[in-house]
Amino acid sequence: MDRSVGIVIVAIGAAIVVVGLLALSGALSWFGRLPGDIRIHNEHSRVYIPIVSSLLISIFLSLLLSLARRFF
């Protein structure tokens, strides 16, 4: 049991590193600029509400967790 938890933690860490490298390289520059994300620019302020981006993250994590439940 302890070994499987360690493998999951290493896999999560590796996924975070991959996403970080993709963000640094600019491969994820489209994320956050999807249709449905609200951006309000003013002279003195900026408001950003990532509705569609948050929905995509939620769907992806839900699918990932349901797959993890089936295998573990």
mmCIF file of C-alpha atoms in Angstrom:
data_model
loop_
_atom_site.group_PDB
_atom_site.id
_atom_site.type_symbol
_atom_site.label_atom_id
_atom_site.label_comp_id
_atom_site.label_asym_id
_atom_site.label_seq_id
_atom_site.Cartn_x
_atom_site.Cartn_y
_atom_site.Cartn_z
ATOM 1 C CA MET A 1 0.000 0.000 0.000
ATOM 2 C CA ASP A 2 2.800 2.434 0.845
ATOM 3 C CA ARG A 3 4.488 1.839 -2.495
ATOM 4 C CA SER A 4 1.362 2.668 -4.500
ATOM 5 C CA VAL A 5 0.924 5.956 -2.641
ATOM 6 C CA GLY A 6 4.531 6.849 -3.401
ATOM 7 C CA ILE A 7 4.041 6.090 -7.090
ATOM 8 C CA VAL A 8 0.954 8.320 -7.209
ATOM 9 C CA ILE A 9 2.831 11.189 -5.552
ATOM 10 C CA VAL A 10 5.732 10.844 -7.998
ATOM 11 C CA ALA A 11 3.303 10.756 -10.952
ATOM 12 C CA ILE A 12 1.547 13.908 -9.735
ATOM 13 C CA GLY A 13 4.901 15.643 -9.314
ATOM 14 C CA ALA A 14 5.986 14.623 -12.813
ATOM 15 C CA ALA A 15 2.713 15.928 -14.253
ATOM 16 C CA ILE A 16 3.209 19.272 -12.497
ATOM 17 C CA VAL A 17 6.726 19.525 -13.928
ATOM 18 C CA VAL A 18 5.466 18.774 -17.452
ATOM 19 C CA VAL A 19 2.709 21.389 -17.197
ATOM 20 C CA GLY A 20 5.220 23.904 -15.862
ATOM 21 C CA LEU A 21 7.591 23.266 -18.757
ATOM 22 C CA LEU A 22 4.744 23.617 -21.250
ATOM 23 C CA ALA A 23 3.728 26.915 -19.662
ATOM 24 C CA LEU A 24 7.307 28.215 -19.789
ATOM 25 C CA SER A 25 7.724 27.249 -23.427
ATOM 26 C CA GLY A 26 4.528 29.050 -24.425
ATOM 27 C CA ALA A 27 2.672 25.929 -25.511
ATOM 28 C CA LEU A 28 -0.196 26.838 -23.182
ATOM 29 C CA SER A 29 -0.509 30.467 -24.241
ATOM 30 C CA TRP A 30 -4.014 29.781 -25.577
ATOM 31 C CA PHE A 31 -5.193 28.721 -22.135
ATOM 32 C CA GLY A 32 -6.995 31.550 -20.367
ATOM 33 C CA ARG A 33 -7.940 33.248 -23.611
ATOM 34 C CA LEU A 34 -10.766 30.965 -24.567
ATOM 35 C CA PRO A 35 -14.148 32.232 -25.757
ATOM 36 C CA GLY A 36 -16.232 32.582 -22.623
ATOM 37 C CA ASP A 37 -13.405 33.825 -20.405
ATOM 38 C CA ILE A 38 -14.306 37.327 -19.276
ATOM 39 C CA ARG A 39 -11.659 40.071 -19.499
ATOM 40 C CA ILE A 40 -12.438 43.650 -18.536
ATOM 41 C CA HIS A 41 -9.728 46.262 -19.062
ATOM 42 C CA ASN A 42 -9.973 49.753 -17.674
ATOM 43 C CA GLU A 43 -7.462 52.574 -17.370
ATOM 44 C CA HIS A 44 -6.767 51.743 -13.732
ATOM 45 C CA SER A 45 -7.796 48.128 -13.335
ATOM 46 C CA ARG A 46 -8.094 44.763 -14.989
ATOM 47 C CA VAL A 47 -10.593 42.046 -14.165
ATOM 48 C CA TYR A 48 -10.187 38.510 -15.443
ATOM 49 C CA ILE A 49 -12.768 35.753 -14.842
ATOM 50 C CA PRO A 50 -11.711 32.433 -16.448
ATOM 51 C CA ILE A 51 -15.094 30.683 -16.668
ATOM 52 C CA VAL A 52 -14.437 28.341 -19.609
ATOM 53 C CA SER A 53 -10.842 27.665 -18.571
ATOM 54 C CA SER A 54 -12.052 26.645 -15.110
ATOM 55 C CA LEU A 55 -14.664 24.351 -16.646
ATOM 56 C CA LEU A 56 -11.996 22.644 -18.759
ATOM 57 C CA ILE A 57 -9.787 22.094 -15.712
ATOM 58 C CA SER A 58 -12.749 20.703 -13.793
ATOM 59 C CA ILE A 59 -13.692 18.271 -16.573
ATOM 60 C CA PHE A 60 -10.084 17.127 -17.000
ATOM 61 C CA LEU A 61 -9.575 16.548 -13.271
ATOM 62 C CA SER A 62 -12.909 14.725 -12.964
ATOM 63 C CA LEU A 63 -11.952 12.353 -15.784
ATOM 64 C CA LEU A 64 -8.484 11.849 -14.336
ATOM 65 C CA LEU A 65 -9.808 11.068 -10.855
ATOM 66 C CA SER A 66 -12.458 8.667 -12.195
ATOM 67 C CA LEU A 67 -9.753 6.787 -14.093
ATOM 68 C CA ALA A 68 -7.591 6.698 -10.978
ATOM 69 C CA ARG A 69 -10.457 5.245 -8.953
ATOM 70 C CA ARG A 70 -10.930 2.442 -11.460
ATOM 71 C CA PHE A 71 -7.279 1.391 -11.363
ATOM 72 C CA PHE A 72 -6.575 1.897 -7.652
#
